Short mmCIF file of C-alpha atoms in Angstrom, two decimals:
data_model
loop_
_atom_site.label_atom_id
_atom_site.label_comp_id
_atom_site.label_asym_id
_atom_site.label_seq_id
_atom_site.Cartn_x
_atom_site.Cartn_y
_atom_site.Cartn_z
CA MET A 15 148.17 -11.21 -100.89
CA ARG A 16 149.68 -12.95 -97.74
CA SER A 17 147.38 -11.23 -95.39
CA LYS A 18 144.33 -12.39 -97.34
CA ILE A 19 145.58 -15.98 -97.28
CA ALA A 20 145.96 -15.80 -94.09
CA VAL A 21 142.41 -14.43 -93.12
CA ILE A 22 141.33 -17.48 -95.48
CA ILE A 23 143.25 -20.08 -93.49
CA CYS A 24 142.36 -18.63 -90.06
CA LEU A 25 138.56 -18.33 -90.79
CA ILE A 26 138.25 -21.92 -92.67
CA THR A 27 140.21 -23.44 -89.60
CA GLY A 28 137.57 -22.21 -87.33
CA LEU A 29 134.87 -23.84 -89.29
CA LEU A 30 136.50 -27.16 -89.45
CA ILE A 31 136.85 -27.51 -85.91
CA LEU A 32 133.12 -27.96 -85.71
CA SER A 33 131.61 -31.45 -85.03
CA GLU A 34 128.17 -32.53 -85.92
CA SER A 35 126.88 -32.32 -82.53
CA ALA A 36 128.13 -28.49 -82.59
CA LEU A 37 125.99 -27.22 -85.47
CA LEU A 38 123.35 -26.03 -83.08
CA GLY A 39 124.28 -22.65 -82.96
CA LEU A 40 127.13 -20.01 -81.17
CA GLY A 41 129.73 -21.37 -79.12
CA ALA A 42 131.94 -20.09 -76.38
CA VAL A 43 135.15 -18.69 -77.00
CA ASN A 44 138.50 -19.95 -75.29
CA ASP A 45 140.75 -17.03 -75.58
CA SER A 46 144.06 -19.34 -75.14
CA VAL A 47 143.76 -21.90 -78.19
CA ARG A 48 144.99 -20.02 -81.15
CA PRO A 49 146.14 -16.30 -81.29
CA ASP A 50 146.72 -15.59 -84.84
CA ARG A 51 147.61 -12.01 -86.30
CA VAL A 52 145.43 -11.39 -89.51
CA VAL A 53 143.99 -8.73 -91.49
CA ILE A 54 140.21 -8.20 -91.33
CA GLY A 55 138.39 -5.52 -93.07
CA GLY A 56 141.41 -3.40 -93.58
CA SER A 57 142.59 -3.57 -89.90
CA SER A 58 144.86 -5.86 -88.11
CA PHE A 59 143.43 -7.87 -85.31
CA SER A 60 144.41 -10.76 -83.11
CA ILE A 61 141.88 -13.46 -83.64
CA LYS A 62 141.60 -15.48 -80.45
CA GLY A 63 139.43 -18.51 -79.75
CA SER A 64 137.80 -21.57 -81.06
CA TYR A 65 134.43 -23.10 -81.62
CA SER A 66 132.96 -25.00 -78.52
CA PRO A 67 129.17 -26.19 -78.49
CA THR A 68 126.51 -24.69 -75.70
CA ASN A 69 122.96 -24.89 -75.33
CA ILE A 70 122.39 -21.96 -77.89
CA LYS A 71 120.21 -23.01 -80.59
CA GLY A 72 120.58 -22.02 -84.56
CA ILE A 73 117.90 -19.78 -86.10
CA THR A 74 115.94 -22.63 -87.39
CA ASP A 75 112.13 -22.06 -85.98
CA ARG A 76 110.15 -19.98 -88.29
CA VAL A 77 106.99 -19.91 -86.06
CA ALA A 78 108.20 -19.30 -82.57
CA ALA A 79 110.23 -16.59 -81.42
CA GLY A 80 112.74 -16.95 -78.64
CA ASN A 81 116.08 -16.45 -77.07
CA TYR A 82 118.94 -18.79 -75.85
CA ALA A 83 121.89 -18.73 -73.84
CA PRO A 84 124.28 -16.11 -74.55
CA TRP A 85 127.95 -16.18 -76.17
CA SER A 86 130.28 -14.47 -73.66
CA GLY A 87 133.73 -13.74 -72.76
CA ASP A 88 136.44 -10.98 -72.39
CA LEU A 89 137.72 -8.51 -74.79
CA ASP A 90 141.60 -7.67 -74.31
CA ALA A 91 142.34 -5.00 -76.67
CA TYR A 92 144.04 -2.66 -74.14
CA ASP A 93 147.18 -2.68 -75.90
CA ASN A 94 146.27 -3.70 -79.73
CA PRO A 95 142.78 -4.36 -81.53
CA VAL A 96 141.56 -7.92 -81.03
CA ALA A 97 138.41 -9.82 -82.55
CA VAL A 98 136.83 -12.85 -81.61
CA TYR A 99 134.57 -15.28 -83.47
CA SER A 100 131.96 -17.66 -83.23
CA LEU A 101 129.48 -19.78 -85.29
CA ILE A 102 125.44 -19.85 -85.67
CA ASN A 103 123.83 -22.18 -87.79
CA VAL A 104 120.96 -20.54 -89.68
CA LEU A 105 118.21 -22.17 -92.23
CA ALA A 106 117.83 -20.22 -95.66
CA ASN A 107 115.31 -17.37 -95.75
CA MET A 108 115.48 -16.73 -91.97
CA THR A 109 116.19 -13.50 -90.47
CA GLY A 110 118.42 -13.58 -87.19
CA ARG A 111 118.78 -10.73 -84.66
CA LEU A 112 121.86 -10.29 -82.24
CA PHE A 113 121.84 -7.86 -79.31
CA ILE A 114 125.46 -7.14 -78.28
CA GLN A 115 126.84 -5.61 -75.21
CA VAL A 116 130.44 -4.53 -74.21
CA ASP A 117 131.81 -1.99 -71.76
CA PRO A 118 130.45 1.23 -72.62
CA THR A 119 134.04 2.32 -72.51
CA MET A 120 135.00 0.08 -75.39
CA LYS A 121 134.57 0.86 -79.25
CA ALA A 122 133.56 -2.29 -80.75
CA GLU A 123 131.72 -3.48 -84.26
CA ILE A 124 129.93 -6.77 -85.09
CA SER A 125 129.96 -8.39 -88.58
CA VAL A 126 128.33 -11.64 -90.05
CA TYR A 127 129.61 -13.55 -92.62
CA ALA A 128 127.86 -16.07 -94.68
CA PRO A 129 128.97 -19.67 -95.36
CA SER A 130 130.00 -19.10 -98.85
CA ASP A 131 131.88 -15.71 -98.33
CA LEU A 132 134.21 -15.38 -95.50
CA GLN A 133 135.75 -12.15 -96.81
CA ARG A 134 132.89 -9.66 -97.18
CA PRO A 135 130.50 -9.09 -94.46
CA ILE A 136 126.68 -9.43 -95.16
CA THR A 137 125.86 -7.07 -92.12
CA LEU A 138 127.99 -4.79 -90.03
CA ALA A 139 127.12 -2.70 -87.02
CA TYR A 140 128.82 -0.79 -83.98
CA THR A 141 128.16 -0.39 -80.65
CA ARG A 142 126.92 2.60 -79.27
CA PHE A 143 126.87 3.29 -75.56
CA GLY A 144 128.13 -0.47 -75.15
CA THR A 145 125.35 -2.00 -76.96
CA ALA A 146 124.34 -2.95 -80.57
CA LEU A 147 121.59 -4.79 -82.31
CA VAL A 148 122.33 -6.64 -85.58
CA THR A 149 119.51 -8.06 -88.03
CA PHE A 150 120.88 -10.25 -90.94
CA ARG A 151 119.07 -12.21 -93.78
CA ALA A 152 120.26 -15.87 -94.32
CA ARG A 153 120.04 -16.31 -98.19
CA GLU A 154 121.54 -19.73 -97.72
CA ALA A 155 121.69 -22.44 -94.97
CA GLY A 156 124.77 -23.25 -93.01
CA ASN A 157 127.09 -21.94 -90.65
CA TYR A 158 127.30 -17.81 -90.13
CA MET A 159 130.57 -16.62 -88.81
CA LEU A 160 130.13 -13.67 -86.25
CA VAL A 161 133.33 -11.74 -85.58
CA LEU A 162 133.30 -9.19 -82.71
CA ARG A 163 136.17 -6.66 -82.85
CA ALA A 164 137.27 -4.14 -80.68
CA GLN A 165 139.82 -1.15 -81.09
CA LYS A 166 140.47 -0.29 -77.55
CA GLY A 167 139.78 -1.12 -74.20
CA TYR A 168 139.17 -4.09 -71.94
CA GLY A 169 136.09 -5.75 -70.75
CA LYS A 170 133.55 -8.40 -70.94
CA PHE A 171 131.27 -8.98 -74.18
CA THR A 172 127.82 -10.61 -74.34
CA VAL A 173 126.12 -11.69 -77.55
CA GLN A 174 122.72 -12.87 -77.36
CA THR A 175 120.83 -14.43 -80.36
CA TYR A 176 117.03 -14.48 -81.20
CA THR A 177 115.22 -16.73 -83.34
CA VAL A 178 112.97 -14.22 -85.35
CA ALA A 179 109.68 -15.07 -86.63
CA ILE A 180 109.69 -12.80 -89.75
CA GLY A 181 108.91 -13.96 -93.21
CA ALA A 182 109.65 -12.08 -96.41
CA GLY A 183 109.25 -8.74 -96.79
CA SER A 184 110.24 -7.80 -93.49
CA LEU A 185 112.44 -5.04 -95.07
CA ALA A 186 110.30 -4.38 -97.69
CA SER A 187 112.76 -1.51 -99.38
CA ASP A 188 116.08 -3.98 -98.80
CA VAL A 189 117.28 -3.36 -102.57
CA ASN A 190 120.66 -5.13 -102.20
CA LEU A 191 120.06 -7.71 -99.73
CA ASP A 192 122.38 -6.53 -96.97
CA GLY A 193 119.81 -6.65 -94.22
CA THR A 194 119.61 -2.81 -94.17
CA SER A 195 116.60 -0.78 -95.82
CA ASP A 196 117.29 1.36 -98.85
CA ALA A 197 115.18 3.85 -100.30
CA VAL A 198 113.48 3.96 -103.57
CA ALA A 199 111.99 6.88 -105.73
CA LEU A 200 110.17 7.52 -108.76
CA TYR A 201 111.27 10.94 -110.12
CA ASN A 202 109.18 13.31 -113.07
CA TYR A 203 111.29 14.70 -115.70
CA GLY A 204 108.71 15.87 -117.70
CA ASN A 205 107.00 14.96 -121.03
CA SER A 206 105.91 11.82 -119.49
CA SER A 207 109.22 10.96 -118.83
CA THR A 208 110.08 9.11 -115.45
CA GLY A 209 113.07 7.63 -113.63
CA LEU A 210 113.65 4.91 -111.14
CA TRP A 211 116.19 5.88 -108.30
CA THR A 212 117.53 3.80 -105.45
CA PHE A 213 119.09 5.25 -102.45
CA ILE A 214 121.18 2.55 -100.94
CA SER A 215 121.94 2.69 -97.11
CA ARG A 216 125.80 2.56 -96.29
CA TYR A 217 127.31 2.87 -92.92
CA ASP A 218 131.03 3.70 -91.71
CA TRP A 219 132.54 4.74 -88.46
CA GLN A 220 130.90 8.40 -88.93
CA GLY A 221 127.51 6.66 -89.34
CA PRO A 222 124.48 6.01 -91.89
CA PHE A 223 124.49 7.65 -95.58
CA PHE A 224 122.85 7.18 -98.81
CA THR A 225 124.20 6.25 -102.00
CA PRO A 226 121.90 7.31 -105.06
CA LEU A 227 121.80 5.06 -107.98
CA PRO A 228 119.69 5.29 -111.20
CA ALA A 229 117.78 1.87 -111.94
CA TRP A 230 115.46 2.70 -114.75
CA LEU A 231 114.47 5.53 -117.05
CA SER A 232 111.58 5.83 -119.23
CA GLY A 233 111.57 7.31 -122.86
CA PRO A 234 109.82 10.34 -123.64
CA VAL A 235 105.90 10.11 -123.68
CA THR A 236 105.90 6.55 -122.42
CA PHE A 237 105.49 6.53 -118.46
CA ASP A 238 103.14 9.47 -117.05
CA PRO A 239 103.98 9.95 -113.18
CA PHE A 240 100.22 11.42 -112.89
CA ARG A 241 98.67 8.10 -113.99
CA GLU A 242 100.42 5.64 -111.83
CA SER A 243 100.10 4.25 -108.14
CA THR A 244 103.44 2.38 -107.38
CA ILE A 245 104.52 0.52 -104.22
CA LEU A 246 107.11 -1.89 -102.82
CA GLY A 247 106.97 -5.39 -101.79
CA ASP A 248 108.84 -8.73 -102.12
CA PHE A 249 106.52 -10.07 -104.73
CA ASN A 250 108.43 -13.03 -105.66
CA GLY A 251 109.85 -14.09 -102.30
CA ASP A 252 113.65 -13.52 -103.26
CA GLY A 253 114.09 -10.85 -100.60
CA ARG A 254 114.62 -8.11 -102.46
CA ALA A 255 112.41 -4.93 -102.76
CA ASP A 256 110.47 -5.19 -105.95
CA VAL A 257 108.54 -2.29 -107.53
CA LEU A 258 104.87 -2.45 -108.75
CA SER A 259 103.00 0.06 -110.38
CA LEU A 260 99.40 0.27 -111.56
CA TYR A 261 99.25 2.42 -114.46
CA GLY A 262 96.11 4.08 -115.86
CA TYR A 263 95.54 4.44 -119.74
CA GLY A 264 92.49 6.37 -119.54
CA GLY A 265 88.79 5.21 -118.40
CA THR A 266 88.88 1.78 -116.78
CA THR A 267 92.14 0.34 -118.56
CA SER A 268 94.96 -0.15 -116.72
CA ALA A 269 97.77 -2.52 -116.10
CA PHE A 270 100.07 -3.67 -113.20
CA TRP A 271 103.83 -3.43 -114.18
CA LEU A 272 106.80 -5.03 -112.06
CA TRP A 273 110.40 -4.14 -111.67
CA ARG A 274 112.08 -7.17 -110.27
CA GLY A 275 114.64 -6.57 -107.71
CA THR A 276 118.26 -7.82 -109.10
CA ALA A 277 121.69 -7.69 -108.09
CA ASN A 278 122.20 -4.88 -110.17
CA GLY A 279 119.15 -2.78 -109.47
CA TYR A 280 115.84 -3.58 -111.00
CA THR A 281 114.73 -5.55 -114.41
CA ASN A 282 112.90 -3.73 -117.05
CA PRO A 283 108.99 -3.71 -116.19
CA GLU A 284 106.99 -6.53 -117.24
CA MET A 285 103.18 -6.42 -117.48
CA VAL A 286 101.94 -8.85 -114.85
CA PHE A 287 98.01 -8.00 -114.73
CA PHE A 288 96.00 -6.18 -117.47
CA SER A 289 92.05 -5.09 -116.88
CA THR A 290 89.55 -3.21 -118.87
CA GLY A 291 87.18 -2.82 -116.04
CA TRP A 292 90.04 -1.00 -113.50
CA GLU A 293 90.18 2.70 -113.04
CA GLN A 294 93.73 3.47 -111.60
CA GLY A 295 92.65 7.01 -110.20
CA ARG A 296 90.01 5.23 -107.99
CA THR A 297 92.74 2.51 -106.41
CA LYS A 298 94.83 2.77 -103.21
CA LEU A 299 97.33 -0.07 -102.74
CA VAL A 300 98.86 -1.72 -100.02
CA SER A 301 101.25 -4.72 -99.84
CA GLY A 302 102.30 -7.52 -97.33
CA ASP A 303 102.41 -11.11 -97.03
CA PHE A 304 98.93 -11.67 -95.55
CA ASP A 305 98.80 -15.17 -96.19
CA GLN A 306 102.10 -16.20 -94.80
CA ASP A 307 103.34 -17.69 -98.19
CA GLY A 308 106.76 -15.93 -98.29
CA ARG A 309 105.63 -13.70 -100.96
CA ASP A 310 103.77 -10.33 -100.43
CA GLU A 311 100.21 -10.03 -101.89
CA VAL A 312 98.45 -6.70 -103.05
CA VAL A 313 95.14 -5.29 -101.48
CA ALA A 314 93.43 -2.78 -103.59
CA PHE A 315 90.97 -0.28 -101.99
CA TYR A 316 88.72 0.74 -104.46
CA LEU A 317 86.39 3.82 -105.04
CA TYR A 318 83.07 3.16 -106.68
CA SER A 319 81.16 6.25 -105.64
CA GLY A 320 80.49 8.47 -102.78
CA THR A 321 81.26 6.43 -99.56
CA THR A 322 80.94 3.01 -101.02
CA THR A 323 84.24 1.32 -101.35
CA GLY A 324 85.67 -2.27 -101.93
CA ALA A 325 88.89 -3.94 -101.23
CA PHE A 326 90.24 -6.54 -103.32
CA PHE A 327 93.16 -9.03 -102.55
CA PHE A 328 95.46 -10.14 -105.29
CA ASP A 329 97.67 -13.12 -104.47
CA THR A 330 101.16 -13.46 -106.29
CA ALA A 331 102.36 -16.35 -108.11
CA ALA A 332 105.97 -17.48 -107.81
CA ASP A 333 107.55 -15.28 -110.32
CA GLY A 334 105.61 -11.99 -108.79
CA ALA A 335 102.59 -11.79 -111.20
CA LEU A 336 99.41 -11.13 -110.01
CA ILE A 337 96.48 -13.32 -109.87
CA TYR A 338 93.02 -12.51 -110.80
CA PRO A 339 91.60 -10.85 -107.84
CA ARG A 340 88.92 -11.42 -105.26
CA GLN A 341 86.92 -8.98 -103.34
CA VAL A 342 87.64 -8.81 -99.46
CA PHE A 343 85.59 -5.84 -97.94
CA PHE A 344 82.81 -3.85 -99.12
CA SER A 345 80.95 -0.99 -97.55
CA GLU A 346 78.57 1.61 -98.41
CA PHE A 347 79.68 3.76 -95.54
CA TRP A 348 83.50 3.85 -96.04
CA ASP A 349 84.78 7.11 -97.72
CA TRP A 350 87.77 6.07 -99.74
CA GLY A 351 88.94 9.61 -100.01
CA ARG A 352 89.32 10.03 -96.07
CA THR A 353 91.37 7.00 -95.85
CA MET A 354 95.23 6.47 -95.45
CA LEU A 355 96.45 2.85 -95.39
CA ALA A 356 99.66 1.16 -94.00
CA THR A 357 100.91 -2.38 -93.56
CA LEU A 358 101.14 -3.50 -89.97
CA GLY A 359 103.55 -6.27 -89.22
CA PRO A 360 104.63 -8.96 -89.55
CA ASN A 361 104.76 -9.38 -85.49
CA GLU A 362 106.04 -12.12 -83.10
CA ALA A 363 103.27 -14.26 -84.62
CA ASN A 364 104.07 -13.70 -88.14
CA THR A 365 100.69 -11.98 -88.93
CA VAL A 366 100.37 -9.11 -91.22
CA SER A 367 97.31 -6.71 -91.63
CA ILE A 368 96.31 -3.34 -92.82
CA VAL A 369 95.95 -0.28 -90.52
CA ALA A 370 93.79 2.80 -92.03
CA MET A 371 93.68 6.42 -90.61
CA TYR A 372 90.37 7.19 -90.92
CA GLY A 373 89.33 10.93 -91.21
CA TYR A 374 86.26 12.36 -89.53
CA SER A 375 84.95 15.88 -89.40
CA GLY A 376 87.73 17.57 -87.03
CA SER A 377 89.14 14.26 -85.68
CA THR A 378 90.38 11.07 -86.80
CA ALA A 379 90.34 7.07 -85.79
CA ILE A 380 92.97 4.17 -86.40
CA TRP A 381 91.21 1.16 -87.76
CA ARG A 382 92.81 -2.51 -88.29
CA PHE A 383 91.85 -4.95 -91.43
CA MET A 384 92.64 -8.39 -90.34
CA PRO A 385 92.54 -11.19 -92.71
CA THR A 386 90.68 -14.39 -92.15
CA ARG A 387 92.76 -17.42 -92.07
CA ASP A 388 91.09 -18.68 -95.65
CA MET A 389 91.83 -15.03 -96.54
CA ILE A 390 88.39 -14.82 -97.79
CA PHE A 391 87.72 -11.40 -95.64
CA PHE A 392 89.26 -8.46 -94.47
CA VAL A 393 87.42 -7.64 -91.13
CA PRO A 394 87.62 -4.04 -90.22
CA LYS A 395 87.93 -3.08 -86.31
CA LYS A 396 88.27 0.40 -84.79
CA ILE A 397 91.09 0.53 -82.50
CA VAL A 398 91.03 4.29 -81.08
CA ASP A 399 89.45 7.55 -81.83
CA LEU A 400 91.81 10.57 -82.10
CA THR A 401 89.92 13.55 -81.23
CA ASP A 402 92.93 15.89 -81.34
CA ILE A 403 94.40 14.76 -84.61
CA VAL A 404 93.12 16.43 -88.07
CA TYR A 405 93.21 13.98 -90.87
CA GLU A 406 94.55 16.78 -93.27
CA LYS A 407 97.51 17.41 -91.33
CA SER A 408 98.76 13.91 -90.54
CA LYS A 409 100.67 11.06 -92.30
CA ILE A 410 100.51 7.40 -91.19
CA PHE A 411 103.22 5.00 -91.28
CA THR A 412 104.62 1.90 -89.21
CA GLY A 413 107.50 0.28 -87.85
CA ASP A 414 109.06 -1.84 -84.95
CA ILE A 415 110.72 1.17 -83.13
CA ASN A 416 111.01 -0.63 -79.83
CA GLY A 417 112.52 -3.89 -80.95
CA ASP A 418 109.34 -5.82 -79.33
CA TRP A 419 108.93 -7.76 -82.43
CA SER A 420 105.66 -5.85 -82.94
CA SER A 421 105.10 -2.97 -85.37
CA GLU A 422 103.70 0.45 -83.79
CA VAL A 423 101.57 2.57 -86.01
CA LEU A 424 103.38 6.14 -86.32
CA ILE A 425 101.40 9.11 -86.98
CA ALA A 426 103.13 12.35 -87.99
CA THR A 427 101.04 15.63 -87.24
CA GLY A 428 102.17 19.25 -87.91
CA ASP A 429 100.78 22.70 -87.71
CA GLY A 430 103.00 25.44 -89.10
CA ASP A 431 106.58 24.62 -88.29
CA THR A 432 105.50 22.35 -85.41
CA THR A 433 105.65 18.75 -86.49
CA ALA A 434 105.60 15.74 -84.03
CA ILE A 435 105.30 11.83 -84.12
CA HIS A 436 103.16 9.62 -82.33
CA SER A 437 103.25 5.81 -81.71
CA PHE A 438 100.72 3.67 -80.99
CA ALA A 439 101.80 0.35 -79.49
CA GLY A 440 99.61 -2.80 -79.51
CA VAL A 441 97.11 -2.23 -82.41
CA ASP A 442 98.30 -5.53 -83.86
CA LYS A 443 96.36 -6.76 -80.43
CA GLY A 444 93.64 -4.34 -80.36
CA GLU A 445 95.26 -1.72 -78.06
CA ALA A 446 96.49 1.57 -78.96
CA SER A 447 99.06 2.64 -76.00
CA ARG A 448 100.04 6.50 -77.32
CA SER A 449 102.96 8.35 -76.73
CA GLN A 450 105.05 11.22 -78.51
CA VAL A 451 108.29 9.96 -79.76
CA TRP A 452 109.71 13.10 -81.50
CA GLY A 453 108.78 16.85 -82.23
CA SER A 454 109.95 19.91 -83.69
CA THR A 455 109.31 23.48 -83.96
CA ALA A 456 111.35 23.74 -86.62
CA TRP A 457 110.11 21.18 -89.27
CA THR A 458 107.04 21.67 -91.97
CA ILE A 459 105.15 18.47 -92.13
CA SER A 460 103.82 19.44 -95.44
CA ARG A 461 107.17 19.63 -96.88
CA SER A 462 108.25 15.92 -95.27
CA THR A 463 107.90 12.51 -96.66
CA PHE A 464 108.37 9.93 -93.75
CA LEU A 465 109.85 6.46 -94.57
CA SER A 466 110.34 3.87 -91.75
CA GLY A 467 112.73 1.06 -91.89
CA ASP A 468 116.33 -0.13 -90.55
CA PHE A 469 118.51 2.17 -92.13
CA ASN A 470 121.39 1.89 -89.76
CA SER A 471 121.49 -2.18 -89.21
CA ASP A 472 120.79 -2.00 -85.50
CA GLY A 473 117.73 -4.34 -85.98
CA ILE A 474 115.06 -1.63 -84.96
CA ALA A 475 112.89 0.46 -87.21
CA ASP A 476 114.26 4.17 -87.84
CA VAL A 477 112.73 6.97 -89.58
CA THR A 478 113.89 8.88 -92.76
CA ILE A 479 112.47 12.07 -93.53
CA PHE A 480 112.86 13.57 -97.06
CA TYR A 481 112.63 17.50 -96.87
CA ASN A 482 111.66 19.54 -99.59
CA TYR A 483 113.75 23.06 -99.19
CA GLY A 484 112.53 24.12 -102.38
CA ASP A 485 114.53 25.47 -105.39
CA GLY A 486 115.06 21.86 -106.15
CA LYS A 487 117.05 21.09 -102.85
CA MET A 488 116.22 18.35 -100.78
CA ALA A 489 118.08 16.40 -97.97
CA ALA A 490 117.18 13.05 -96.34
CA TRP A 491 117.35 13.16 -92.36
CA LEU A 492 117.35 10.10 -89.95
CA LEU A 493 115.85 9.54 -86.54
CA PRO A 494 117.64 6.58 -85.48
CA SER A 495 115.14 4.86 -82.92
CA MET A 496 116.72 4.95 -79.30
CA VAL A 497 114.42 1.83 -78.53
CA GLY A 498 110.88 3.44 -78.36
CA VAL A 499 111.89 7.46 -78.99
CA PHE A 500 114.10 9.30 -81.43
CA PRO A 501 116.82 12.02 -80.70
CA SER A 502 115.32 15.59 -81.14
CA ASP A 503 118.43 16.44 -83.64
CA PRO A 504 118.44 14.32 -86.73
CA GLN A 505 121.17 12.72 -88.79
CA LEU A 506 121.99 14.07 -92.33
CA LEU A 507 121.89 10.77 -94.71
CA TYR A 508 121.85 12.88 -97.78
CA TYR A 509 121.54 16.14 -99.38
CA SER A 510 121.26 17.42 -102.85
CA PRO A 511 120.46 20.87 -104.56
CA TYR A 512 119.46 19.32 -107.70
CA TRP A 513 116.68 17.24 -106.62
CA ASP A 514 113.09 18.72 -106.80
CA ASN A 515 111.13 16.92 -104.29
CA ASN A 516 108.03 18.03 -105.78
CA GLN A 517 108.89 15.92 -108.83
CA ALA A 518 109.81 12.73 -106.85
CA ARG A 519 107.47 10.11 -105.02
CA TRP A 520 109.02 8.08 -102.36
CA LEU A 521 107.89 4.23 -102.46
CA ARG A 522 106.58 2.71 -99.65
CA ARG A 523 104.42 -0.56 -99.06
CA GLN A 524 101.29 1.50 -99.23
CA GLN A 525 100.52 5.08 -101.56
#
């Protein structure tokens, strides 16, 4: 109890020394001001320093991304663990990113505390080879406390802050609002009974791992997994990953059902759109904040017949309900059956578009559908032809794997036990700079489901592969981004001998 009181007194004291002129951002640490022994996170550290204003700005600009003068100083943990702290002012519903550098011989962590809770960090990251990236989401406005802890060693530190021009849905699979991507799956139990599972990302000194939690279970003969098209997105703008499913009742009768994300998982599903003129089996869905209003919308690509395809835009209301759609694309020469979709963005300009991998005879191409400013049309443009990639042996997804504020298009290709991931940078600018970022000769693409997201809280998109070993065995493997490439050996996030991946569908922004 005394140690907890000491934590509160120490941290609150650091907050109270702020003046109004200092409420712009991070401050420099003065190590000689107040050395106090406290307990934070179960370990004893010397908290040193006070807040002093610098020219660093807070994360208050939604439009323009930028970086400002760093917070820097010395960490002397030669004899005992030590921590330094500072503050940054952040507007509500903004996303912040920190780049930390310490001496490579030091083992350090950085945590971020919200203004209303100085006991439990909202995000936590550890340095690797002297660097770390931290992304956090501000659910309230105010002064967020940054605490940098060093276990052992001596050297200088630098914390660089960035304003991040990313709106709602930047982490489409963040279930618990900790700034880290999670995974969500539908599981078929048979007899038209389906369960909704969340795999929550956790992190400790050994690295990241998944904790599976049941979120919802239908009754028997109530939810047939062969009649649904389901995606993720933040449809009500609260920052949590929601689940949206188009369910077919037969013929052209269908309905959209919404599971809203909550602090405890998910609500029971609510019907948010009903139609007697829409066939679920002819629909491919993709979500994103295309109009930059802070809520994800839905674009549905609809097969009329043959090569005749249309796309319809569903806007979302404040509660996540869908608004009657309008057509934004139509073509008599677009083969719906040879189209794989993915959400591209948001990028530095906060724009979101759709990319499609389109299959030709023995080759593919990457197309981009860019919404017009008035959201009247989604205009297609071919970006690049790929003569060496076979549509039937490939899978598409996206993610900012190099931290340049712009998502890359990622295409996984496979032949037998040989699998590779190729990155295409600059697609949102009309370019396609290609590189191979991962490869394996002991990996079968048909057994693999690829999800991108920030699964280890370093601020850069990683890739998680859910691998089906057969006989009810499944493992989740993490490819952590090494700024544009992936290590050859993935990290194990989760293993189960009782999860039949043939009965599971891992949810993404697109089908």
